[in-house]
Amino acid sequence: MSNSKKQNDNNCSEGVFFAPLEKGFNKVITPFEDFLHHQTTSGLLLILTAAIVLILVNIGFDDIYNYIRHIHFSISLGDYWKLDKTIHHWVNDGLMAVFFFVVGLELKHEIIAGELSNLRKAILPIGAAIGGMVLPALVYFMLNPEGVTAGGWGIPMATDIAFALGILSLLSRRIPKALITFLVALAIVDDLGAVIVIAVFYTDNIELSALIFAVIFFAILMVLNFAGVRRVAPYLIIAVALWYAL
């Protein structure tokens, strides 16, 4: 058998053709893809990157970090419309919206058919979340009753839900499912409560037109839901418009 014949047989297996370098790349890429799709990977990457950033900022690279954080990315339609945000805001206002969407789906599942479908079970994490907001705010206010720092009482109210879920994913096999559900629900309720506090007590002005559009888009999503629409595209289009309004 000639060398070219052997080469063709190696590149073609059970009717599947492999490019000359494909198998070699797969040996490198496949383990990396498996790692990325592993359940604990997101939590591990989150904690690792946070630790790296803390180290870099504290050894004199804070200027570089802040420069990267404030690089602008924009989407525009000529001179008619432009959406311009820094990397910091794209993460906070963009990626975190996707994150909360996924977490919200998990919570909805638990409320409809999971651990929180029973009102008695749901009261405990909700009560714990409220306590987790009120107590830190009271402690802060006791230590800062007046002056320019007095207005910061809302800062310690929120649990960092991304880190909470990241740590839970690392420990998922070692702790009971009921405890994970309880902590997830607590973190979500706590974070939503903190967002409400920010909206009510820390908002300088309200854009009524944008708020009205947000309510309209939300109502359309509810109608699609009750109508039994199961295609992704209508929800995605309206959700992007809702995101922009908010």
Coordinates of C-alpha atoms in Angstrom, one line a residue:
M1 CA 0.0 0.0 0.0
S2 CA 1.4 3.4 -1.0
N3 CA 2.1 6.1 1.5
S4 CA -0.6 8.3 -0.1
K5 CA -3.1 5.5 0.3
K6 CA -2.2 5.0 4.0
Q7 CA -2.6 8.8 4.5
N8 CA -6.1 8.8 3.0
D9 CA -7.1 5.8 5.2
N10 CA -5.9 7.6 8.3
N11 CA -7.7 10.8 7.3
C12 CA -11.0 9.0 6.5
S13 CA -12.7 6.8 9.2
E14 CA -16.2 5.3 8.8
G15 CA -17.1 7.9 6.2
V16 CA -15.8 10.9 8.2
F17 CA -13.0 12.9 6.7
F18 CA -10.4 14.4 9.0
A19 CA -8.3 17.3 8.0
P20 CA -4.5 16.7 8.1
L21 CA -4.0 18.5 11.5
E22 CA -7.5 17.9 12.9
K23 CA -6.7 14.8 15.1
G24 CA -3.7 16.5 16.5
F25 CA -5.7 19.6 17.4
N26 CA -8.5 17.5 18.9
K27 CA -6.0 15.9 21.3
V28 CA -5.2 19.4 22.7
I29 CA -8.6 21.1 22.4
T30 CA -11.0 18.3 23.5
P31 CA -9.7 18.1 27.1
F32 CA -9.9 21.9 27.3
E33 CA -13.5 21.9 26.0
D34 CA -14.4 19.1 28.5
F35 CA -12.9 21.3 31.3
L36 CA -14.9 24.3 30.2
H37 CA -18.2 22.4 30.2
H38 CA -17.6 20.8 33.6
Q39 CA -20.0 21.9 36.2
T40 CA -17.4 23.3 38.6
T41 CA -15.4 25.1 36.0
S42 CA -17.3 28.4 36.1
G43 CA -16.9 28.7 39.9
L44 CA -13.2 27.8 39.7
L45 CA -12.5 30.3 37.0
L46 CA -14.5 33.0 38.9
I47 CA -12.5 32.6 42.1
L48 CA -9.2 32.2 40.3
T49 CA -9.6 35.3 38.2
A50 CA -10.8 37.3 41.3
A51 CA -7.7 36.2 43.2
I52 CA -5.4 37.1 40.3
V53 CA -6.9 40.6 39.9
L54 CA -6.6 41.2 43.7
I55 CA -3.0 40.3 43.6
L56 CA -2.2 42.4 40.5
V57 CA -4.0 45.5 41.9
N58 CA -2.2 45.2 45.2
I59 CA 1.3 44.9 43.7
G60 CA 1.1 48.1 41.6
F61 CA -0.8 47.1 38.4
D62 CA -4.0 48.9 39.4
D63 CA -3.5 51.6 36.7
I64 CA -3.4 48.9 34.0
Y65 CA -6.5 47.1 35.5
N66 CA -8.5 50.4 35.6
Y67 CA -7.4 51.3 32.1
I68 CA -8.7 48.0 30.7
R69 CA -11.9 48.3 32.7
H70 CA -12.7 51.6 31.2
I71 CA -12.0 50.8 27.6
H72 CA -15.1 51.7 25.6
F73 CA -17.1 49.4 23.2
S74 CA -19.9 50.9 21.2
I75 CA -22.7 49.8 18.8
S76 CA -24.0 52.4 16.5
L77 CA -26.2 53.0 13.4
G78 CA -24.5 55.9 11.8
D79 CA -25.4 59.2 13.5
Y80 CA -28.9 58.1 14.4
W81 CA -28.3 55.8 17.4
K82 CA -25.3 54.7 19.5
L83 CA -24.9 52.5 22.6
D84 CA -21.5 53.2 24.2
K85 CA -20.3 51.5 27.4
T86 CA -17.1 50.6 29.1
I87 CA -16.0 47.0 29.6
H88 CA -17.0 47.4 33.2
H89 CA -20.6 48.4 32.3
W90 CA -20.9 45.8 29.5
V91 CA -20.2 43.2 32.2
N92 CA -22.5 44.7 34.8
D93 CA -25.4 45.6 32.5
G94 CA -24.9 42.9 29.8
L95 CA -23.4 39.7 31.0
M96 CA -24.9 39.9 34.4
A97 CA -28.4 40.2 32.8
V98 CA -27.7 36.8 31.1
F99 CA -26.4 35.4 34.4
F100 CA -29.6 36.5 36.2
F101 CA -31.7 35.1 33.5
V102 CA -30.2 31.6 33.9
V103 CA -30.4 31.9 37.7
G104 CA -34.0 33.1 37.4
L105 CA -34.9 30.0 35.3
E106 CA -33.4 27.8 38.0
L107 CA -35.3 29.6 40.7
K108 CA -38.6 29.4 38.7
H109 CA -38.1 25.6 38.3
E110 CA -37.7 25.3 42.1
I111 CA -40.7 27.4 42.8
I112 CA -43.0 25.6 40.3
A113 CA -41.8 22.0 40.8
G114 CA -38.9 21.9 43.2
E115 CA -37.9 22.5 46.8
L116 CA -39.6 25.9 47.0
S117 CA -43.0 24.9 45.6
N118 CA -44.2 24.4 49.1
L119 CA -44.8 27.8 50.8
R120 CA -43.6 26.6 54.2
K121 CA -40.2 25.7 52.6
A122 CA -40.0 29.0 50.7
I123 CA -40.6 31.1 53.8
L124 CA -37.3 30.1 55.4
P125 CA -34.9 31.3 52.7
I126 CA -36.9 34.4 52.1
G127 CA -36.8 35.2 55.8
A128 CA -33.1 34.4 56.0
A129 CA -32.5 36.7 53.0
I130 CA -34.4 39.6 54.5
G131 CA -32.4 39.1 57.8
G132 CA -29.2 39.0 55.7
M133 CA -30.1 42.4 54.3
V134 CA -31.5 44.2 57.3
L135 CA -28.8 43.2 59.9
P136 CA -25.7 44.3 57.9
A137 CA -27.4 47.6 57.1
L138 CA -28.2 48.2 60.8
V139 CA -24.6 47.3 61.8
Y140 CA -23.2 49.7 59.2
F141 CA -25.6 52.5 60.2
M142 CA -24.6 52.0 63.9
L143 CA -20.9 52.4 62.9
N144 CA -21.6 55.3 60.5
P145 CA -24.6 57.2 61.9
E146 CA -23.6 60.5 60.3
G147 CA -21.2 62.2 57.8
V148 CA -20.5 61.4 54.2
T149 CA -20.3 57.7 54.9
A150 CA -23.8 57.4 56.4
G151 CA -25.4 57.0 53.0
G152 CA -23.5 53.8 52.3
W153 CA -25.8 51.5 54.4
G154 CA -27.1 49.8 51.3
I155 CA -23.6 48.5 50.3
P156 CA -23.4 45.5 52.7
M157 CA -26.9 44.4 52.1
A158 CA -26.3 42.4 48.9
T159 CA -24.8 38.9 48.8
D160 CA -22.5 38.5 45.8
I161 CA -24.6 35.9 44.1
A162 CA -22.0 35.1 41.5
F163 CA -19.4 34.1 44.1
A164 CA -22.0 32.4 46.2
L165 CA -23.1 30.1 43.3
G166 CA -19.5 29.7 42.2
I167 CA -18.5 28.3 45.6
L168 CA -21.6 26.1 45.7
S169 CA -20.7 24.6 42.4
L170 CA -17.2 23.7 43.7
L171 CA -18.8 22.0 46.8
S172 CA -21.9 20.6 45.0
R173 CA -21.0 16.9 45.5
R174 CA -20.3 17.4 49.2
I175 CA -23.4 19.2 50.4
P176 CA -27.1 18.1 50.2
K177 CA -29.3 19.3 47.3
A178 CA -31.8 20.8 49.7
L179 CA -29.0 23.0 51.2
I180 CA -27.9 24.2 47.7
T181 CA -31.5 25.1 46.8
F182 CA -31.8 27.0 50.1
L183 CA -28.6 28.9 49.6
V184 CA -29.4 29.7 46.0
A185 CA -32.9 31.0 46.9
L186 CA -31.4 33.0 49.7
A187 CA -28.8 34.6 47.5
I188 CA -31.3 35.4 44.8
V189 CA -33.9 37.0 47.1
D190 CA -31.1 38.9 48.9
D191 CA -29.7 40.3 45.6
L192 CA -33.2 41.2 44.3
G193 CA -33.9 43.0 47.6
A194 CA -30.6 44.9 47.3
V195 CA -31.5 45.9 43.7
I196 CA -34.9 47.3 44.9
V197 CA -33.1 49.2 47.7
I198 CA -30.8 50.8 45.1
A199 CA -33.7 51.7 42.8
V200 CA -35.8 53.2 45.6
F201 CA -33.2 55.0 47.8
Y202 CA -30.2 55.6 45.5
T203 CA -31.9 56.8 42.2
D204 CA -31.4 60.4 41.4
N205 CA -34.0 60.5 38.6
I206 CA -36.4 58.2 36.8
E207 CA -36.7 58.0 33.0
L208 CA -40.4 57.6 32.8
S209 CA -40.5 57.0 29.0
A210 CA -37.9 54.1 29.3
L211 CA -39.8 52.7 32.3
I212 CA -43.1 52.7 30.3
F213 CA -41.4 50.9 27.4
A214 CA -40.0 48.4 29.8
V215 CA -43.4 47.7 31.3
I216 CA -44.9 47.3 27.8
F217 CA -42.1 44.9 26.7
F218 CA -42.5 42.9 29.9
A219 CA -46.3 42.7 29.3
I220 CA -45.7 41.4 25.8
L221 CA -43.4 38.6 27.2
M222 CA -46.2 37.6 29.6
V223 CA -48.7 37.4 26.8
L224 CA -46.3 35.2 24.8
N225 CA -45.9 33.0 27.8
F226 CA -49.6 32.6 28.5
A227 CA -50.3 32.1 24.8
G228 CA -47.9 29.1 24.8
V229 CA -45.4 30.5 22.4
R230 CA -42.4 28.2 22.6
R231 CA -40.1 29.6 19.9
V232 CA -37.0 31.3 21.2
A233 CA -36.8 34.2 18.6
P234 CA -39.9 36.3 19.8
Y235 CA -38.7 36.1 23.4
L236 CA -35.1 37.0 22.5
I237 CA -36.1 40.0 20.4
I238 CA -38.5 41.4 23.1
A239 CA -35.9 40.6 25.8
V240 CA -33.2 42.6 24.1
A241 CA -35.6 45.6 23.8
L242 CA -36.5 45.2 27.5
W243 CA -32.9 45.1 28.4
Y244 CA -32.2 48.3 26.4
A245 CA -35.1 50.1 28.1
L246 CA -33.9 49.1 31.5

